[in-house]
Structure formats: C-alpha cells, structure tokens
PDB file of C-alpha atoms in Angstrom:
ATOM      1  CA  MET A 897      24.409   7.141   5.346  1.00  0.00           C
ATOM      2  CA  THR A 898      23.445   8.667   8.688  1.00  0.00           C
ATOM      3  CA  ALA A 899      20.598   7.390  10.858  1.00  0.00           C
ATOM      4  CA  GLN A 900      18.662  10.525   9.901  1.00  0.00           C
ATOM      5  CA  ASP A 901      19.114   9.865   6.179  1.00  0.00           C
ATOM      6  CA  ALA A 902      18.203   6.196   6.594  1.00  0.00           C
ATOM      7  CA  THR A 903      15.020   7.029   8.503  1.00  0.00           C
ATOM      8  CA  LEU A 904      13.993   9.613   5.917  1.00  0.00           C
ATOM      9  CA  ALA A 905      14.561   7.090   3.119  1.00  0.00           C
ATOM     10  CA  THR A 906      12.544   4.467   5.016  1.00  0.00           C
ATOM     11  CA  ILE A 907       9.592   6.819   5.516  1.00  0.00           C
ATOM     12  CA  ARG A 908       9.589   7.840   1.866  1.00  0.00           C
ATOM     13  CA  ALA A 909       9.832   4.220   0.725  1.00  0.00           C
ATOM     14  CA  HIS A 910       6.840   3.349   2.900  1.00  0.00           C
ATOM     15  CA  HIS A 911       4.947   6.332   1.496  1.00  0.00           C
ATOM     16  CA  ASP A 912       5.774   5.123  -2.009  1.00  0.00           C
ATOM     17  CA  ARG A 913       4.380   1.673  -1.243  1.00  0.00           C
ATOM     18  CA  LEU A 914       1.202   3.113   0.269  1.00  0.00           C
ATOM     19  CA  GLY A 915       0.768   5.422  -2.711  1.00  0.00           C
ATOM     20  CA  ARG A 916       1.284   2.586  -5.195  1.00  0.00           C
ATOM     21  CA  THR A 917      -1.253   0.447  -3.369  1.00  0.00           C
ATOM     22  CA  MET A 918      -3.882   3.177  -3.307  1.00  0.00           C
ATOM     23  CA  SER A 919      -3.297   4.018  -6.960  1.00  0.00           C
ATOM     24  CA  ASP A 920      -3.480   0.359  -7.984  1.00  0.00           C
ATOM     25  CA  HIS A 921      -6.852  -0.125  -6.293  1.00  0.00           C
ATOM     26  CA  ALA A 922      -8.306   3.098  -7.710  1.00  0.00           C
ATOM     27  CA  LEU A 923      -7.123   2.226 -11.220  1.00  0.00           C
ATOM     28  CA  THR A 924      -8.568  -1.289 -11.059  1.00  0.00           C
ATOM     29  CA  ILE A 925     -11.899   0.065  -9.830  1.00  0.00           C
ATOM     30  CA  ARG A 926     -12.007   2.611 -12.649  1.00  0.00           C
ATOM     31  CA  ARG A 927     -11.207  -0.004 -15.282  1.00  0.00           C
ATOM     32  CA  SER A 928     -13.967  -2.283 -14.039  1.00  0.00           C
ATOM     33  CA  ILE A 929     -16.441  -0.252 -16.103  1.00  0.00           C
ATOM     34  CA  ASP A 930     -14.469  -0.881 -19.312  1.00  0.00           C
ATOM     35  CA  ARG A 931     -14.364  -4.589 -18.493  1.00  0.00           C
ATOM     36  CA  LEU A 932     -18.085  -4.693 -17.666  1.00  0.00           C
ATOM     37  CA  THR A 933     -17.359  -6.087 -14.203  1.00  0.00           C
ATOM     38  CA  SER A 934     -18.555  -4.922 -10.806  1.00  0.00           C
ATOM     39  CA  PRO A 935     -16.142  -2.713  -8.827  1.00  0.00           C
ATOM     40  CA  ALA A 936     -17.666  -3.911  -5.545  1.00  0.00           C
ATOM     41  CA  PRO A 937     -15.117  -6.676  -4.737  1.00  0.00           C
ATOM     42  CA  ARG A 938     -12.142  -4.349  -5.205  1.00  0.00           C
ATOM     43  CA  ARG A 939     -14.044  -1.641  -3.282  1.00  0.00           C
ATOM     44  CA  GLU A 940     -14.061  -3.971  -0.272  1.00  0.00           C
ATOM     45  CA  VAL A 941     -10.328  -4.545  -0.662  1.00  0.00           C
ATOM     46  CA  LEU A 942      -9.647  -0.802  -0.882  1.00  0.00           C
ATOM     47  CA  VAL A 943     -11.758  -0.096   2.201  1.00  0.00           C
ATOM     48  CA  ALA A 944      -9.825  -2.803   4.080  1.00  0.00           C
ATOM     49  CA  PHE A 945      -6.515  -1.257   2.992  1.00  0.00           C
ATOM     50  CA  CYS A 946      -7.651   2.177   4.177  1.00  0.00           C
ATOM     51  CA  THR A 947      -8.997   1.045   7.542  1.00  0.00           C
ATOM     52  CA  GLU A 948      -6.238  -1.453   8.341  1.00  0.00           C
ATOM     53  CA  GLU A 949      -3.195   0.363   6.986  1.00  0.00           C
ATOM     54  CA  MET A 950      -3.635   3.853   5.567  1.00  0.00           C
ATOM     55  CA  LEU A 951      -5.661   5.359   8.426  1.00  0.00           C
ATOM     56  CA  PRO A 952      -3.549   3.766  11.206  1.00  0.00           C
ATOM     57  CA  HIS A 953      -0.520   5.206   9.400  1.00  0.00           C
ATOM     58  CA  ALA A 954      -2.160   8.639   9.486  1.00  0.00           C
ATOM     59  CA  MET A 955      -2.949   8.341  13.206  1.00  0.00           C
ATOM     60  CA  ALA A 956       0.640   7.322  13.972  1.00  0.00           C
ATOM     61  CA  GLU A 957       1.912  10.358  12.048  1.00  0.00           C
ATOM     62  CA  GLU A 958      -0.320  12.633  14.100  1.00  0.00           C
ATOM     63  CA  GLU A 959       1.092  11.208  17.317  1.00  0.00           C
ATOM     64  CA  THR A 960       4.697  11.725  16.212  1.00  0.00           C
ATOM     65  CA  LEU A 961       5.563  13.873  13.200  1.00  0.00           C
ATOM     66  CA  TYR A 962       2.550  16.180  13.396  1.00  0.00           C
ATOM     67  CA  ARG A 963       2.827  16.631  17.163  1.00  0.00           C
ATOM     68  CA  VAL A 964       6.359  17.962  16.789  1.00  0.00           C
ATOM     69  CA  ALA A 965       5.735  19.900  13.571  1.00  0.00           C
ATOM     70  CA  GLY A 966       2.686  21.569  15.103  1.00  0.00           C
ATOM     71  CA  ASP A 967       4.976  23.341  17.575  1.00  0.00           C
ATOM     72  CA  LEU A 968       7.240  24.755  14.863  1.00  0.00           C
ATOM     73  CA  PRO A 969       6.285  28.159  13.389  1.00  0.00           C
ATOM     74  CA  ARG A 970       7.359  27.089   9.909  1.00  0.00           C
ATOM     75  CA  THR A 971       5.069  24.059   9.757  1.00  0.00           C
ATOM     76  CA  ARG A 972       2.207  24.925  12.131  1.00  0.00           C
ATOM     77  CA  LEU A 973      -0.273  25.932   9.406  1.00  0.00           C
ATOM     78  CA  LEU A 974       0.775  23.040   7.187  1.00  0.00           C
ATOM     79  CA  VAL A 975       0.080  20.566   9.972  1.00  0.00           C
ATOM     80  CA  GLN A 976      -3.364  22.054  10.532  1.00  0.00           C
ATOM     81  CA  ALA A 977      -4.149  21.568   6.853  1.00  0.00           C
ATOM     82  CA  MET A 978      -2.817  18.015   6.882  1.00  0.00           C
ATOM     83  CA  HIS A 979      -4.898  17.154   9.926  1.00  0.00           C
ATOM     84  CA  GLY A 980      -7.854  18.268   7.835  1.00  0.00           C
ATOM     85  CA  GLU A 981      -6.785  15.992   5.000  1.00  0.00           C
ATOM     86  CA  HIS A 982      -6.658  13.055   7.399  1.00  0.00           C
ATOM     87  CA  LEU A 983     -10.263  13.781   8.331  1.00  0.00           C
ATOM     88  CA  THR A 984     -11.149  13.960   4.634  1.00  0.00           C
ATOM     89  CA  LEU A 985      -9.482  10.587   4.002  1.00  0.00           C
ATOM     90  CA  ARG A 986     -11.416   9.059   6.884  1.00  0.00           C
ATOM     91  CA  GLU A 987     -14.722  10.482   5.627  1.00  0.00           C
ATOM     92  CA  LEU A 988     -14.057   9.332   2.052  1.00  0.00           C
ATOM     93  CA  THR A 989     -13.266   5.833   3.313  1.00  0.00           C
ATOM     94  CA  GLY A 990     -16.584   5.725   5.157  1.00  0.00           C
ATOM     95  CA  ASP A 991     -18.445   7.060   2.128  1.00  0.00           C
ATOM     96  CA  LEU A 992     -16.779   4.464  -0.100  1.00  0.00           C
ATOM     97  CA  ALA A 993     -17.778   1.653   2.255  1.00  0.00           C
ATOM     98  CA  ALA A 994     -21.405   2.845   2.117  1.00  0.00           C
ATOM     99  CA  ALA A 995     -21.511   3.640  -1.628  1.00  0.00           C
ATOM    100  CA  GLY A 996     -24.500   2.081  -3.339  1.00  0.00           C
ATOM    101  CA  THR A 997     -23.815   2.543  -7.044  1.00  0.00           C
ATOM    102  CA  GLN A 998     -20.924   1.803  -9.371  1.00  0.00           C
ATOM    103  CA  GLY A 999     -20.579   5.503 -10.174  1.00  0.00           C
ATOM    104  CA  GLU A1000     -20.253   6.375  -6.491  1.00  0.00           C
ATOM    105  CA  ILE A1001     -17.653   3.666  -5.949  1.00  0.00           C
ATOM    106  CA  ILE A1002     -15.521   4.804  -8.879  1.00  0.00           C
ATOM    107  CA  GLY A1003     -15.804   8.497  -7.984  1.00  0.00           C
ATOM    108  CA  LEU A1004     -14.999   8.005  -4.309  1.00  0.00           C
ATOM    109  CA  ALA A1005     -12.051   5.728  -5.067  1.00  0.00           C
ATOM    110  CA  ALA A1006     -10.655   8.367  -7.433  1.00  0.00           C
ATOM    111  CA  ALA A1007     -11.146  11.084  -4.807  1.00  0.00           C
ATOM    112  CA  LEU A1008      -9.409   8.989  -2.145  1.00  0.00           C
ATOM    113  CA  ASN A1009      -6.459   8.426  -4.440  1.00  0.00           C
ATOM    114  CA  ALA A1010      -6.188  12.091  -5.440  1.00  0.00           C
ATOM    115  CA  VAL A1011      -6.254  13.368  -1.853  1.00  0.00           C
ATOM    116  CA  PHE A1012      -3.824  10.728  -0.643  1.00  0.00           C
ATOM    117  CA  GLN A1013      -1.258  11.236  -3.424  1.00  0.00           C
ATOM    118  CA  SER A1014      -1.258  15.009  -2.861  1.00  0.00           C
ATOM    119  CA  HIS A1015      -0.969  14.436   0.873  1.00  0.00           C
ATOM    120  CA  LEU A1016       2.097  12.205   0.452  1.00  0.00           C
ATOM    121  CA  VAL A1017       3.849  14.811  -1.696  1.00  0.00           C
ATOM    122  CA  LYS A1018       3.411  17.436   1.023  1.00  0.00           C
ATOM    123  CA  GLU A1019       4.804  15.092   3.649  1.00  0.00           C
ATOM    124  CA  ASN A1020       7.763  13.984   1.553  1.00  0.00           C
ATOM    125  CA  GLU A1021       8.727  17.317   0.045  1.00  0.00           C
ATOM    126  CA  ILE A1022       7.732  19.888   2.690  1.00  0.00           C
ATOM    127  CA  LEU A1023       7.032  18.443   6.132  1.00  0.00           C
ATOM    128  CA  LEU A1024       9.887  15.969   6.485  1.00  0.00           C
ATOM    129  CA  PRO A1025      12.606  18.339   5.173  1.00  0.00           C
ATOM    130  CA  ALA A1026      11.305  21.067   7.480  1.00  0.00           C
ATOM    131  CA  LEU A1027      11.562  18.758  10.491  1.00  0.00           C
ATOM    132  CA  ILE A1028      15.120  17.822   9.552  1.00  0.00           C
ATOM    133  CA  ASP A1029      16.064  21.488   9.074  1.00  0.00           C
ATOM    134  CA  ALA A1030      14.662  22.173  12.554  1.00  0.00           C
ATOM    135  CA  GLY A1031      16.986  19.560  14.022  1.00  0.00           C
ATOM    136  CA  VAL A1032      14.346  16.933  14.808  1.00  0.00           C
ATOM    137  CA  ASP A1033      15.866  13.462  15.255  1.00  0.00           C
ATOM    138  CA  LEU A1034      13.519  11.358  13.112  1.00  0.00           C
ATOM    139  CA  ALA A1035      15.141   8.072  14.123  1.00  0.00           C
ATOM    140  CA  ALA A1036      14.553   8.750  17.814  1.00  0.00           C
ATOM    141  CA  LEU A1037      11.084  10.203  17.285  1.00  0.00           C
ATOM    142  CA  LEU A1038       9.877   7.220  15.252  1.00  0.00           C
ATOM    143  CA  ASP A1039      11.663   4.416  17.074  1.00  0.00           C
ATOM    144  CA  GLY A1040       9.356   1.382  16.971  1.00  0.00           C
ATOM    145  CA  MET A1041       6.622   3.196  15.018  1.00  0.00           C
ATOM    146  CA  HIS A1042       5.988   0.499  12.405  1.00  0.00           C
ATOM    147  CA  GLU A1043       2.854   2.258  11.150  1.00  0.00           C
ATOM    148  CA  VAL A1044       5.030   5.184   9.982  1.00  0.00           C
ATOM    149  CA  LEU A1045       8.190   3.334   8.995  1.00  0.00           C
ATOM    150  CA  GLY A1046       6.487   0.368   7.393  1.00  0.00           C
ATOM    151  CA  ALA A1047       8.719  -2.163   9.127  1.00  0.00           C
ATOM    152  CA  ALA A1048       5.762  -4.477   9.686  1.00  0.00           C
ATOM    153  CA  GLY A1049       4.868  -4.465   5.954  1.00  0.00           C
ATOM    154  CA  SER A1050       5.653  -7.824   4.438  1.00  0.00           C
ATOM    155  CA  GLY A1051       6.168  -9.581   7.740  1.00  0.00           C
ATOM    156  CA  ASP A1052       2.489  -9.351   8.583  1.00  0.00           C
ATOM    157  CA  HIS A1053       1.588 -11.603   5.688  1.00  0.00           C
ATOM    158  CA  GLN A1054       4.372 -14.044   6.458  1.00  0.00           C
ATOM    159  CA  ALA A1055       2.997 -14.415   9.942  1.00  0.00           C
ATOM    160  CA  VAL A1056      -0.601 -15.096   8.963  1.00  0.00           C
ATOM    161  CA  GLN A1057      -0.289 -17.003   5.694  1.00  0.00           C
ATOM    162  CA  ARG A1058       0.498 -20.688   5.564  1.00  0.00           C
ATOM    163  CA  PRO A1059       3.881 -21.428   3.963  1.00  0.00           C
ATOM    164  CA  ALA A1060       3.827 -22.258   0.302  1.00  0.00           C
ATOM    165  CA  ALA A1061       4.509 -25.696  -1.014  1.00  0.00           C
ATOM    166  CA  ALA A1062       8.094 -26.889  -0.594  1.00  0.00           C
ATOM    167  CA  GLY A1063      10.493 -27.395  -3.477  1.00  0.00           C
ATOM    168  CA  PRO A1064      11.633 -25.240  -6.404  1.00  0.00           C
ATOM    169  CA  ALA A1065       9.092 -23.016  -8.104  1.00  0.00           C
ATOM    170  CA  PRO A1066       9.227 -21.495 -11.600  1.00  0.00           C
ATOM    171  CA  GLU A1067       9.741 -17.747 -11.677  1.00  0.00           C
ATOM    172  CA  LEU A1068       7.294 -15.241 -13.111  1.00  0.00           C
ATOM    173  CA  ASP A1069       9.148 -11.935 -13.566  1.00  0.00           C
ATOM    174  CA  VAL A1070       6.660  -9.144 -14.303  1.00  0.00           C
ATOM    175  CA  CYS A1071       9.040  -6.205 -13.915  1.00  0.00           C
ATOM    176  CA  ALA A1072       9.181  -5.540 -17.656  1.00  0.00           C
ATOM    177  CA  LEU A1073       5.421  -5.747 -18.161  1.00  0.00           C
ATOM    178  CA  PRO A1074       3.179  -2.652 -18.219  1.00  0.00           C
ATOM    179  CA  PRO A1075       1.324  -2.346 -14.888  1.00  0.00           C
ATOM    180  CA  ALA A1076      -2.023  -2.966 -16.584  1.00  0.00           C
ATOM    181  CA  GLN A1077      -0.864  -6.418 -17.735  1.00  0.00           C
ATOM    182  CA  ARG A1078       0.790  -7.643 -14.555  1.00  0.00           C
ATOM    183  CA  HIS A1079      -2.201  -8.826 -12.555  1.00  0.00           C
ATOM    184  CA  GLU A1080      -3.711 -10.513 -15.596  1.00  0.00           C
ATOM    185  CA  ARG A1081      -0.517 -12.526 -16.173  1.00  0.00           C
ATOM    186  CA  ILE A1082      -0.146 -13.352 -12.472  1.00  0.00           C
ATOM    187  CA  PHE A1083      -3.694 -14.630 -12.081  1.00  0.00           C
ATOM    188  CA  ALA A1084      -3.438 -16.625 -15.307  1.00  0.00           C
ATOM    189  CA  THR A1085      -0.361 -18.328 -13.857  1.00  0.00           C
ATOM    190  CA  PHE A1086      -2.105 -18.944 -10.544  1.00  0.00           C
ATOM    191  CA  HIS A1087      -5.154 -20.437 -12.217  1.00  0.00           C
ATOM    192  CA  GLY A1088      -2.852 -22.868 -14.015  1.00  0.00           C
ATOM    193  CA  LEU A1089      -1.449 -24.253 -10.751  1.00  0.00           C
ATOM    194  CA  THR A1090      -2.447 -27.636  -9.414  1.00  0.00           C
ATOM    195  CA  GLU A1091      -2.806 -28.508  -5.738  1.00  0.00           C
ATOM    196  CA  GLY A1092       0.492 -28.284  -3.854  1.00  0.00           C
ATOM    197  CA  THR A1093       2.350 -26.337  -6.569  1.00  0.00           C
ATOM    198  CA  ALA A1094       3.569 -22.743  -6.619  1.00  0.00           C
ATOM    199  CA  PHE A1095       5.387 -20.107  -8.637  1.00  0.00           C
ATOM    200  CA  MET A1096       7.815 -17.375  -7.588  1.00  0.00           C
ATOM    201  CA  LEU A1097       6.587 -13.890  -8.446  1.00  0.00           C
ATOM    202  CA  VAL A1098       9.342 -11.342  -9.120  1.00  0.00           C
ATOM    203  CA  ASN A1099       8.227  -7.706  -8.929  1.00  0.00           C
ATOM    204  CA  ASP A1100       9.843  -4.271  -8.680  1.00  0.00           C
ATOM    205  CA  HIS A1101       7.685  -3.142  -5.748  1.00  0.00           C
ATOM    206  CA  ASP A1102       5.898  -4.722  -2.818  1.00  0.00           C
ATOM    207  CA  PRO A1103       2.921  -6.559  -4.364  1.00  0.00           C
ATOM    208  CA  LYS A1104       0.705  -5.975  -1.350  1.00  0.00           C
ATOM    209  CA  PRO A1105      -2.223  -4.788  -3.530  1.00  0.00           C
ATOM    210  CA  LEU A1106      -2.040  -8.174  -5.229  1.00  0.00           C
ATOM    211  CA  TYR A1107      -2.244  -9.908  -1.862  1.00  0.00           C
ATOM    212  CA  TYR A1108      -5.442  -8.019  -1.050  1.00  0.00           C
ATOM    213  CA  GLN A1109      -6.915  -9.014  -4.419  1.00  0.00           C
ATOM    214  CA  PHE A1110      -6.032 -12.668  -3.810  1.00  0.00           C
ATOM    215  CA  ALA A1111      -7.585 -12.449  -0.339  1.00  0.00           C
ATOM    216  CA  ALA A1112     -10.785 -11.001  -1.786  1.00  0.00           C
ATOM    217  CA  GLU A1113     -11.126 -13.328  -4.768  1.00  0.00           C
ATOM    218  CA  HIS A1114      -9.533 -16.564  -3.493  1.00  0.00           C
ATOM    219  CA  PRO A1115      -9.902 -16.634   0.310  1.00  0.00           C
ATOM    220  CA  GLY A1116      -8.302 -19.752   1.765  1.00  0.00           C
ATOM    221  CA  GLU A1117      -7.269 -20.964  -1.692  1.00  0.00           C
ATOM    222  CA  PHE A1118      -3.717 -19.590  -1.912  1.00  0.00           C
ATOM    223  CA  THR A1119      -0.427 -19.448  -0.047  1.00  0.00           C
ATOM    224  CA  TRP A1120       1.738 -16.320   0.125  1.00  0.00           C
ATOM    225  CA  ASP A1121       5.339 -16.347   1.331  1.00  0.00           C
ATOM    226  CA  TYR A1122       7.841 -13.515   0.924  1.00  0.00           C
ATOM    227  CA  ALA A1123      11.271 -14.756  -0.128  1.00  0.00           C
ATOM    228  CA  GLU A1124      12.769 -11.283  -0.716  1.00  0.00           C
ATOM    229  CA  SER A1125      11.436  -7.890   0.335  1.00  0.00           C
ATOM    230  CA  GLY A1126      13.197  -5.125  -1.590  1.00  0.00           C
ATOM    231  CA  PRO A1127      14.514  -2.586  -1.850  1.00  0.00           C
ATOM    232  CA  GLU A1128      14.908  -3.287  -5.575  1.00  0.00           C
ATOM    233  CA  LEU A1129      13.130  -6.604  -6.060  1.00  0.00           C
ATOM    234  CA  TRP A1130      10.366  -8.448  -4.252  1.00  0.00           C
ATOM    235  CA  ARG A1131      10.018 -12.217  -4.596  1.00  0.00           C
ATOM    236  CA  VAL A1132       6.828 -13.871  -3.391  1.00  0.00           C
ATOM    237  CA  ARG A1133       6.117 -17.576  -3.575  1.00  0.00           C
ATOM    238  CA  ILE A1134       2.424 -17.947  -4.476  1.00  0.00           C
ATOM    239  CA  GLY A1135       0.864 -21.372  -4.481  1.00  0.00           C
ATOM    240  CA  ARG A1136      -2.158 -23.566  -4.023  1.00  0.00           C
ATOM    241  CA  PRO A1137      -2.315 -25.451  -0.697  1.00  0.00           C
TER     242      PRO A1137
END
C-alpha cells in the first residue's frame, strides 16, 4: 500500500468513526421519546462532540483539503457548496445547544445527522478521489493534521482518564449484538461492578460515543483505558475507581 492509499484509508476510517458517533447520538435522542426519557442529557453530549471534534475537523479540512481543492476547476464549485454545509453544521449545533423543547432537540439532532452523513459521502466519494486524480499528495498535505486524520482519537481519552483497576477483567463482547442493545448491555455490566473492578469491552468500532455517554451520566465515577484501537476490534477496559 502506498502512502497515498494509506492516507486515503485513514481519512475515510476517521470519517466513518465520526459518522457512527453522530448517528449514534441522533438515534439515542430520537429513541428517548419512546422510552419516555428526556433527550437533554444526550443533547449536551452531542453538542460537546460537535464543538470539540466535528467542527474542529471541519475547520482543519478547510485549511488543507478545501484550500487546495478550491483552486482546481473540477472541484471549485463543490468546495463552495461544502463550505456552506460547514456553516450549516455550525448553525445547527448552536440551535441544538439553545433548543428549549424535546421536539426541537430531536428535530435538530436529526438534521445535524442528515447533513453530516451526506457531507461525508461527498468528501469520501467525490472530493478525495478528485484530489488524488489531480496529483495532490495527501500524505504531505495532511502531515500532522490529527483533526483530519483522527490520529489523536483514542489517545486523548487515555491521556485524561485515570487507568482502570489492575488485574484481569472479564470480557464483554458486543460485536454480535444489534446496535440498539449494546449500550443497554454495557451499562448493565457497569452497574454491576464494585469499587476497584472492571470489565473489558470488545467492540467492532471505536466506542467513543459510549465514552461521551459515560462522561455525561457518570462523571468521575468510571475509568476508561484503551487496550486495543482497531482497525478491526477495539478493546476498552471500563471500571469503577
């Protein structure tokens, strides 16, 4: 695999993780009505994800990919449209943060997800191939740009979270479960932990949305330590300090 191919795969993998995270939050917010629970706590988590990760990612793209693509005849109009989508994502994030009713929260979360998923498809399937066809060296252009490549992803949590309790931990493999059942099983396992114990979560994608939910619902009450970070499996040791 060439450096160009590796960089393209890295960008798309990061896009996939961002898209999964956004979709997970929007789905949980929508289902809150069926469960007769308030969507406000997950709204705060989604706003944090947008302001701390999604929007910085968009700004980094504008400084690199969009700057170069804006000078190419083939992608100039596309970049103008995608700049507009970044503004829409920023406005929707602000509207979601200020939303006062459950209906507004659910509608704005769904709109954010719809715009973002469509945006990622355009980047993956049109913009990036066009840049490669034009001879742009993606590896050189994005060197050190963690916001675009996602290299900082799991490491950020490892740096800020206290290490989990030492010793072996039982595994909870949720890969075969339907997505709607995963968080329920994970939190049931967490709630069964005693002080100083932990379990090893095994998942088929980066469980960063789960981290945000833990941070919102159990601040200071959990430990989070990545033991393996893809590309096929993620293992996270989750415990009670």
